[in-house]
PDB file of C-alpha atoms in Angstrom:
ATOM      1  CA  UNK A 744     -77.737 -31.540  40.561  1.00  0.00           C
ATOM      2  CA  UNK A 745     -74.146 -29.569  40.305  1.00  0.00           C
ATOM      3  CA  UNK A 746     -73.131 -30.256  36.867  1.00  0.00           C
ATOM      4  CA  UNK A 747     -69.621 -31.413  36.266  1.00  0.00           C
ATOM      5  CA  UNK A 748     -66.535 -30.838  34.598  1.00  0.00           C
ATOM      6  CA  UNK A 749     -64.594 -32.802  32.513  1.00  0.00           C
ATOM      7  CA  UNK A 750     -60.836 -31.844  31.985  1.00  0.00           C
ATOM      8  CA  UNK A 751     -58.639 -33.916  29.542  1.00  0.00           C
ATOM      9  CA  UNK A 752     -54.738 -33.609  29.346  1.00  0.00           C
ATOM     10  CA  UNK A 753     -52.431 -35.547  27.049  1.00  0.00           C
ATOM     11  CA  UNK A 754     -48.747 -36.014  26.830  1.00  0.00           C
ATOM     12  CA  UNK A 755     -46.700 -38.120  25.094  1.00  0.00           C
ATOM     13  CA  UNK A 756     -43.791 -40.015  26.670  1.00  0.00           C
ATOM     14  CA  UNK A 757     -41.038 -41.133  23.926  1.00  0.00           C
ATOM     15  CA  UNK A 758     -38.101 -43.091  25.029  1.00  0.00           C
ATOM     16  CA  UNK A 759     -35.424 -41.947  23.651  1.00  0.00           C
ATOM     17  CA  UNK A 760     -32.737 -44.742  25.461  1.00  0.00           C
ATOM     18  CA  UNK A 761     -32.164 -47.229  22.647  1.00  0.00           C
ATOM     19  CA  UNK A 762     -28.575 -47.890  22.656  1.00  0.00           C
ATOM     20  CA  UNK A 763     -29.092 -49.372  19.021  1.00  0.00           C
ATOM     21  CA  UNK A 764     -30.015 -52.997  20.477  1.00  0.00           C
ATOM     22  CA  UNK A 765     -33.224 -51.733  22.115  1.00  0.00           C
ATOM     23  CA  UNK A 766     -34.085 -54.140  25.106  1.00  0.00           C
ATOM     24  CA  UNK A 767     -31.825 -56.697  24.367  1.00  0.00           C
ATOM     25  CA  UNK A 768     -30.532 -56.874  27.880  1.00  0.00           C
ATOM     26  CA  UNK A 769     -30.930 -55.373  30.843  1.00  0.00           C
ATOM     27  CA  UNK A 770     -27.856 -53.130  30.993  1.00  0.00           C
ATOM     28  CA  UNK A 771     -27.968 -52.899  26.926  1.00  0.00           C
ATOM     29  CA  UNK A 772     -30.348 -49.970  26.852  1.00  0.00           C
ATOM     30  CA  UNK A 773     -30.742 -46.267  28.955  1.00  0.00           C
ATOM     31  CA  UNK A 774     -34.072 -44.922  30.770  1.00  0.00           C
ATOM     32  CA  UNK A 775     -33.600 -41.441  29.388  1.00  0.00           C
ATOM     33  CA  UNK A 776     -37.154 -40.552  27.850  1.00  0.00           C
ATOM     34  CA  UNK A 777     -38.620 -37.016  26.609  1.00  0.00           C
ATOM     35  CA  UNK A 778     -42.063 -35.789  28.275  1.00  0.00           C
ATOM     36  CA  UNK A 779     -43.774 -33.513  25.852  1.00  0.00           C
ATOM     37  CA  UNK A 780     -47.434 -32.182  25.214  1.00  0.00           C
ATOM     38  CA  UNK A 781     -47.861 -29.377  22.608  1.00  0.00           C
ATOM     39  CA  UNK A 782     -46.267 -25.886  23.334  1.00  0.00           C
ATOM     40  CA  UNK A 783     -44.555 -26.316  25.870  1.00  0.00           C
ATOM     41  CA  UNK A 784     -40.521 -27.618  26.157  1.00  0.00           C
ATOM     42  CA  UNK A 785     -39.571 -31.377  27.165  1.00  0.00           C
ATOM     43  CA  UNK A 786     -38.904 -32.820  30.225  1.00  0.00           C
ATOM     44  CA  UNK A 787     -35.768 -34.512  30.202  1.00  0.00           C
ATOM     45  CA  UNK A 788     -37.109 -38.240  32.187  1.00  0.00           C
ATOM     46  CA  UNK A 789     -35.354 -41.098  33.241  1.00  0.00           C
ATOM     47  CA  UNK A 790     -35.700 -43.916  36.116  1.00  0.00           C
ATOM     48  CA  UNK A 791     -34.760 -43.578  39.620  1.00  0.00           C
ATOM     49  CA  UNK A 792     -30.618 -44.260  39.577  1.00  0.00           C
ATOM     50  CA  UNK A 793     -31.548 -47.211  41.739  1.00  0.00           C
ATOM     51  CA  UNK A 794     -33.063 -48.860  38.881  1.00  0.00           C
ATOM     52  CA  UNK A 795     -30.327 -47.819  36.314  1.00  0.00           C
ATOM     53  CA  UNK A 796     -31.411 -43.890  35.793  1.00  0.00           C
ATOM     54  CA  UNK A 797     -29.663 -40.999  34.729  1.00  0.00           C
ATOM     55  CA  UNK A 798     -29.818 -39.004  38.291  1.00  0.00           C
ATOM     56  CA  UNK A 799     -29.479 -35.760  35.800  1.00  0.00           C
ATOM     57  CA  UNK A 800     -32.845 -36.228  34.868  1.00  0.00           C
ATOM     58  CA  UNK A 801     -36.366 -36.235  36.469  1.00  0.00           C
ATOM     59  CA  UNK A 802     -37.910 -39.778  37.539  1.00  0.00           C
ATOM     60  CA  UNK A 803     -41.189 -40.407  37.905  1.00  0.00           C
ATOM     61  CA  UNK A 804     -41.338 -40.544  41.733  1.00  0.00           C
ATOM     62  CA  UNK A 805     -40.071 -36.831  41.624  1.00  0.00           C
ATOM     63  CA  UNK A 806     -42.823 -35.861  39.090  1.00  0.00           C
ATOM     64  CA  UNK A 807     -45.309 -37.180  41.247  1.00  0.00           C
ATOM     65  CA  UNK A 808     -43.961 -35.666  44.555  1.00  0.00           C
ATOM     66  CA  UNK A 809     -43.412 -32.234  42.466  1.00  0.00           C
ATOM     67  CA  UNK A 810     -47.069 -32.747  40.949  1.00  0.00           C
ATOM     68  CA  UNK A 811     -48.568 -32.886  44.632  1.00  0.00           C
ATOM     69  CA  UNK A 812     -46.148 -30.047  45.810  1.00  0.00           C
ATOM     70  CA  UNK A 813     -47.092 -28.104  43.133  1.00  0.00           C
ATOM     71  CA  UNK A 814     -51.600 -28.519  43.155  1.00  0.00           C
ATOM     72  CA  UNK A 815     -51.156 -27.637  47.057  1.00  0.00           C
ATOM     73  CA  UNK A 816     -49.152 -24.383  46.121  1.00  0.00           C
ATOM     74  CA  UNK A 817     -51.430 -23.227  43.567  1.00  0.00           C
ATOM     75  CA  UNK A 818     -54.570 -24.022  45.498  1.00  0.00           C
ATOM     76  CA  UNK A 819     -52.866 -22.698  48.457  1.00  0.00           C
ATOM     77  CA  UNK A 820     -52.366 -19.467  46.612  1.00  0.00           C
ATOM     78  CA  UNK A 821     -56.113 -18.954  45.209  1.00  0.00           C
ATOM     79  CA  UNK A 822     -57.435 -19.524  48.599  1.00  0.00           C
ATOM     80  CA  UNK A 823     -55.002 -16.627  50.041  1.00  0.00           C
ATOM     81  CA  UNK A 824     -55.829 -14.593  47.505  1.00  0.00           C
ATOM     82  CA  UNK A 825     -59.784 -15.221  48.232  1.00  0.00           C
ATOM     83  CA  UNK A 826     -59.267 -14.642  52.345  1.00  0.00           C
ATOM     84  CA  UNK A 827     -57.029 -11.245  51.427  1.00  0.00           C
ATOM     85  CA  UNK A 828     -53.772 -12.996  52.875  1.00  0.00           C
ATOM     86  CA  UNK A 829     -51.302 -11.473  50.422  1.00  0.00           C
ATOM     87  CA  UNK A 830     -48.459 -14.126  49.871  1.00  0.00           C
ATOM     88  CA  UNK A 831     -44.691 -12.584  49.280  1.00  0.00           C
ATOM     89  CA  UNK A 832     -42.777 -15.964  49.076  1.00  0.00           C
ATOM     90  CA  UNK A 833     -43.521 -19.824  48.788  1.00  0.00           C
ATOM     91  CA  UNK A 834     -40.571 -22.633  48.828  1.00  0.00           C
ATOM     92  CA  UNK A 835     -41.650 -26.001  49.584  1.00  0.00           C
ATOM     93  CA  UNK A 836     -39.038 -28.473  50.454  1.00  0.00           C
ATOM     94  CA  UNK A 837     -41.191 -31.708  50.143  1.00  0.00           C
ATOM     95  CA  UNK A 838     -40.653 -35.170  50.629  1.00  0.00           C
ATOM     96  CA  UNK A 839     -42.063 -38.397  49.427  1.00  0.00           C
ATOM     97  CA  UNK A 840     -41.653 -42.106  50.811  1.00  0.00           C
ATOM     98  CA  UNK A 841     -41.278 -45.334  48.956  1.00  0.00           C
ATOM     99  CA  UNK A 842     -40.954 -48.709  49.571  1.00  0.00           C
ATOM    100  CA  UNK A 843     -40.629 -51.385  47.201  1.00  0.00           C
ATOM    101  CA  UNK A 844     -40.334 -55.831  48.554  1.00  0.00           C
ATOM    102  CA  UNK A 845     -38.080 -58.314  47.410  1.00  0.00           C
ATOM    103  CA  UNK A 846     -39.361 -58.738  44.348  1.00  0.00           C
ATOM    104  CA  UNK A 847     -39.254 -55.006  43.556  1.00  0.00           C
ATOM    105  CA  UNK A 848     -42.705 -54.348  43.570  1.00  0.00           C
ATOM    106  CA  UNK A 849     -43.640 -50.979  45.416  1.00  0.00           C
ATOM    107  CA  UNK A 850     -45.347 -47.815  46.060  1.00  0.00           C
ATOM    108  CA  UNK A 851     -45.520 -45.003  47.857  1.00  0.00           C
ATOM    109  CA  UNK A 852     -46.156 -44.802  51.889  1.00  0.00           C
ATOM    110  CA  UNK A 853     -47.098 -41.068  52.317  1.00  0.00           C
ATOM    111  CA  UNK A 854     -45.735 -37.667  51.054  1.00  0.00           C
ATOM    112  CA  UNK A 855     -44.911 -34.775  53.583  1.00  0.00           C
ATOM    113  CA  UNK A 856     -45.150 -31.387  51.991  1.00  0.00           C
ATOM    114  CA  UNK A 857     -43.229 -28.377  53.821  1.00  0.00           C
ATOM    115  CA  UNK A 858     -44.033 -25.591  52.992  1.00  0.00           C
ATOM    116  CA  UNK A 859     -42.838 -22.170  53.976  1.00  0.00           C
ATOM    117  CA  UNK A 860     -44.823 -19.763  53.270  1.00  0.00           C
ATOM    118  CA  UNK A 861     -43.474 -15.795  53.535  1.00  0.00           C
ATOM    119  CA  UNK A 862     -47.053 -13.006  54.547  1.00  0.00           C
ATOM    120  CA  UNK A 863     -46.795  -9.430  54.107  1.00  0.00           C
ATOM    121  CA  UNK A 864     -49.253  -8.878  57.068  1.00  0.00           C
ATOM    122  CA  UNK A 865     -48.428 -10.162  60.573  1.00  0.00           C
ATOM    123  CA  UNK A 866     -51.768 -10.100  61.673  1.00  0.00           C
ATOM    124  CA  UNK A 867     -52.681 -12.790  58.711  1.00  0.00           C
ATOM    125  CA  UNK A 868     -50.036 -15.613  60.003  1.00  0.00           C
ATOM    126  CA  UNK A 869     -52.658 -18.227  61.752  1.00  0.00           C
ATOM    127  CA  UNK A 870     -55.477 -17.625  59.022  1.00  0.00           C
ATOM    128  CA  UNK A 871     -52.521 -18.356  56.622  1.00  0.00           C
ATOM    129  CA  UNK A 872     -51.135 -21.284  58.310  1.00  0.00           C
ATOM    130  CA  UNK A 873     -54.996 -22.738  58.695  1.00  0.00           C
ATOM    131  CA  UNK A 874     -55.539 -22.617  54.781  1.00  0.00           C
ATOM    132  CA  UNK A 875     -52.986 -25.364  53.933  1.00  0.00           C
ATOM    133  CA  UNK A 876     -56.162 -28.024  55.397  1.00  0.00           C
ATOM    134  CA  UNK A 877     -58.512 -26.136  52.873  1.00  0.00           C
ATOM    135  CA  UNK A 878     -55.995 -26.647  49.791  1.00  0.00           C
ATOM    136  CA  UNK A 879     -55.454 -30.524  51.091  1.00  0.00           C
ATOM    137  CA  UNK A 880     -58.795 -31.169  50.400  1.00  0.00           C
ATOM    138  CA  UNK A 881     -58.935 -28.798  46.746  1.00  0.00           C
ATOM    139  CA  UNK A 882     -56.036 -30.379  45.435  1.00  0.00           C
ATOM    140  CA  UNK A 883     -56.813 -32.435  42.946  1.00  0.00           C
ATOM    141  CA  UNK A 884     -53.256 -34.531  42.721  1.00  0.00           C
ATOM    142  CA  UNK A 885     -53.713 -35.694  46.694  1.00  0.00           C
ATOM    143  CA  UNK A 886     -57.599 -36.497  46.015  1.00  0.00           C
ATOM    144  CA  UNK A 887     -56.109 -38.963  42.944  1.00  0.00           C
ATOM    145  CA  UNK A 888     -53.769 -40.911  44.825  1.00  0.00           C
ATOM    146  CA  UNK A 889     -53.893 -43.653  47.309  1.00  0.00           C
ATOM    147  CA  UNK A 890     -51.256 -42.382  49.769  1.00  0.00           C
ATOM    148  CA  UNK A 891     -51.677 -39.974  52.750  1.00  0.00           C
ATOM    149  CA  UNK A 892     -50.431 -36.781  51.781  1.00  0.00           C
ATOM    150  CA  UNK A 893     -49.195 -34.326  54.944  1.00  0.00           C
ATOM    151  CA  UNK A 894     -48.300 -30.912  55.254  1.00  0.00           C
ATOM    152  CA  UNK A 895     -46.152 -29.602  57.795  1.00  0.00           C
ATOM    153  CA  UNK A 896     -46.523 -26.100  56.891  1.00  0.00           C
ATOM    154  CA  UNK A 897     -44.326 -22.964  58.092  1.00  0.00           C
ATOM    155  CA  UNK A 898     -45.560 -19.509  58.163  1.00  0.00           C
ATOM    156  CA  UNK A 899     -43.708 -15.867  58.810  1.00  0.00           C
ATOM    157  CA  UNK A 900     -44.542 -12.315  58.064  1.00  0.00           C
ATOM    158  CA  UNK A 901     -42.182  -9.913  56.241  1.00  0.00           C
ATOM    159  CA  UNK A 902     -43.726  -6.659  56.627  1.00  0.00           C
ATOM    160  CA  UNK A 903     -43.286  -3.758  53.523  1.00  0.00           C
ATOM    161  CA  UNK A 904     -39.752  -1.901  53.774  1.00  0.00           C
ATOM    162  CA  UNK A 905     -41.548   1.110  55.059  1.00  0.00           C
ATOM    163  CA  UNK A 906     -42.321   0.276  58.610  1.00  0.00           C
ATOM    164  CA  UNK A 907     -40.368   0.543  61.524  1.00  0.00           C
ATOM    165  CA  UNK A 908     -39.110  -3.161  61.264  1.00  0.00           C
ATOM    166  CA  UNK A 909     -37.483  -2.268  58.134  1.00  0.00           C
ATOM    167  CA  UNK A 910     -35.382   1.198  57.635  1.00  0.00           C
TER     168      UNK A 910
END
């Protein structure tokens, strides 16, 4: 039987939006809270400006989108790096769907991920394009949630300034 692996991560989420009458109102207090774990800087957070957030600061429905954006990249990458696809540039431009009812209850409908992916090898293009359904099902983030998770990925090959393409 495959033995498995536990991995633990902690952070610690301090609101940091008391106003000096902490909750004593709806519009008497701010979102803004710090996202820490140890070594690394905060993450400035706050809510969604819909629900009274500072839109200078990252809300939890962007973390999650980011978080999902960001396991598909890096399993993306490994899996590249396995076939011998050598990767020169990766931008995703993803977006995520929420809806939320009258009483303001909600949750996310699905997540698109776009991702535009840069080869240095022409020839490697489709087996490129194909590993985005093999990192879907590594990534960790869209086996956790509850929402389909799509990828509408775009691939193009930039060969190495020597060639004839590139003077």
């Amino acid at each position: 039987m495959p033995r498995l692996h536990t991995h633990t991560y902690a952070t610690t989420v301090t609101w940091t939006g008391n106003l000096g009458t902490g909750t004593s109102g709806y519009r008497d207090y701010r979102r803004d809270h710090d996202i820490t774990t140890a070594g690394r800087p905060p993450i400035p957070g706050s809510s969604d400006p819909t629900f009274r957030g500072d839109p200078t600061r990252w809300n939890p429905e962007q973390l999650l989108l980011a978080a999902l954006s960001q396991c598909h990249m890096l399993a993306y990458l490994h899996l590249c790096a396995d076939h011998g696809i050598v990767v020169t540039d990766y931008v995703d431009h993803a977006t995520g769907t929420m809806t939320t009812d009258h009483t303001g209850n909600g949750h996310f409908t699905e997540a698109v991920l776009h991702p535009r992916v840069t080869v240095a090898d022409p020839d490697t293009t489709d087996t490129a394009t194909a590993l985005h359904d093999q990192a879907h099902h590594l990534c960790f983030i869209a086996n956790s949630v509850n929402f389909p998770v799509h990828h509408q990925p775009t691939t193009t090959a930039d060969p190495p300034a020597d060639t004839p393409d590139h003077p």
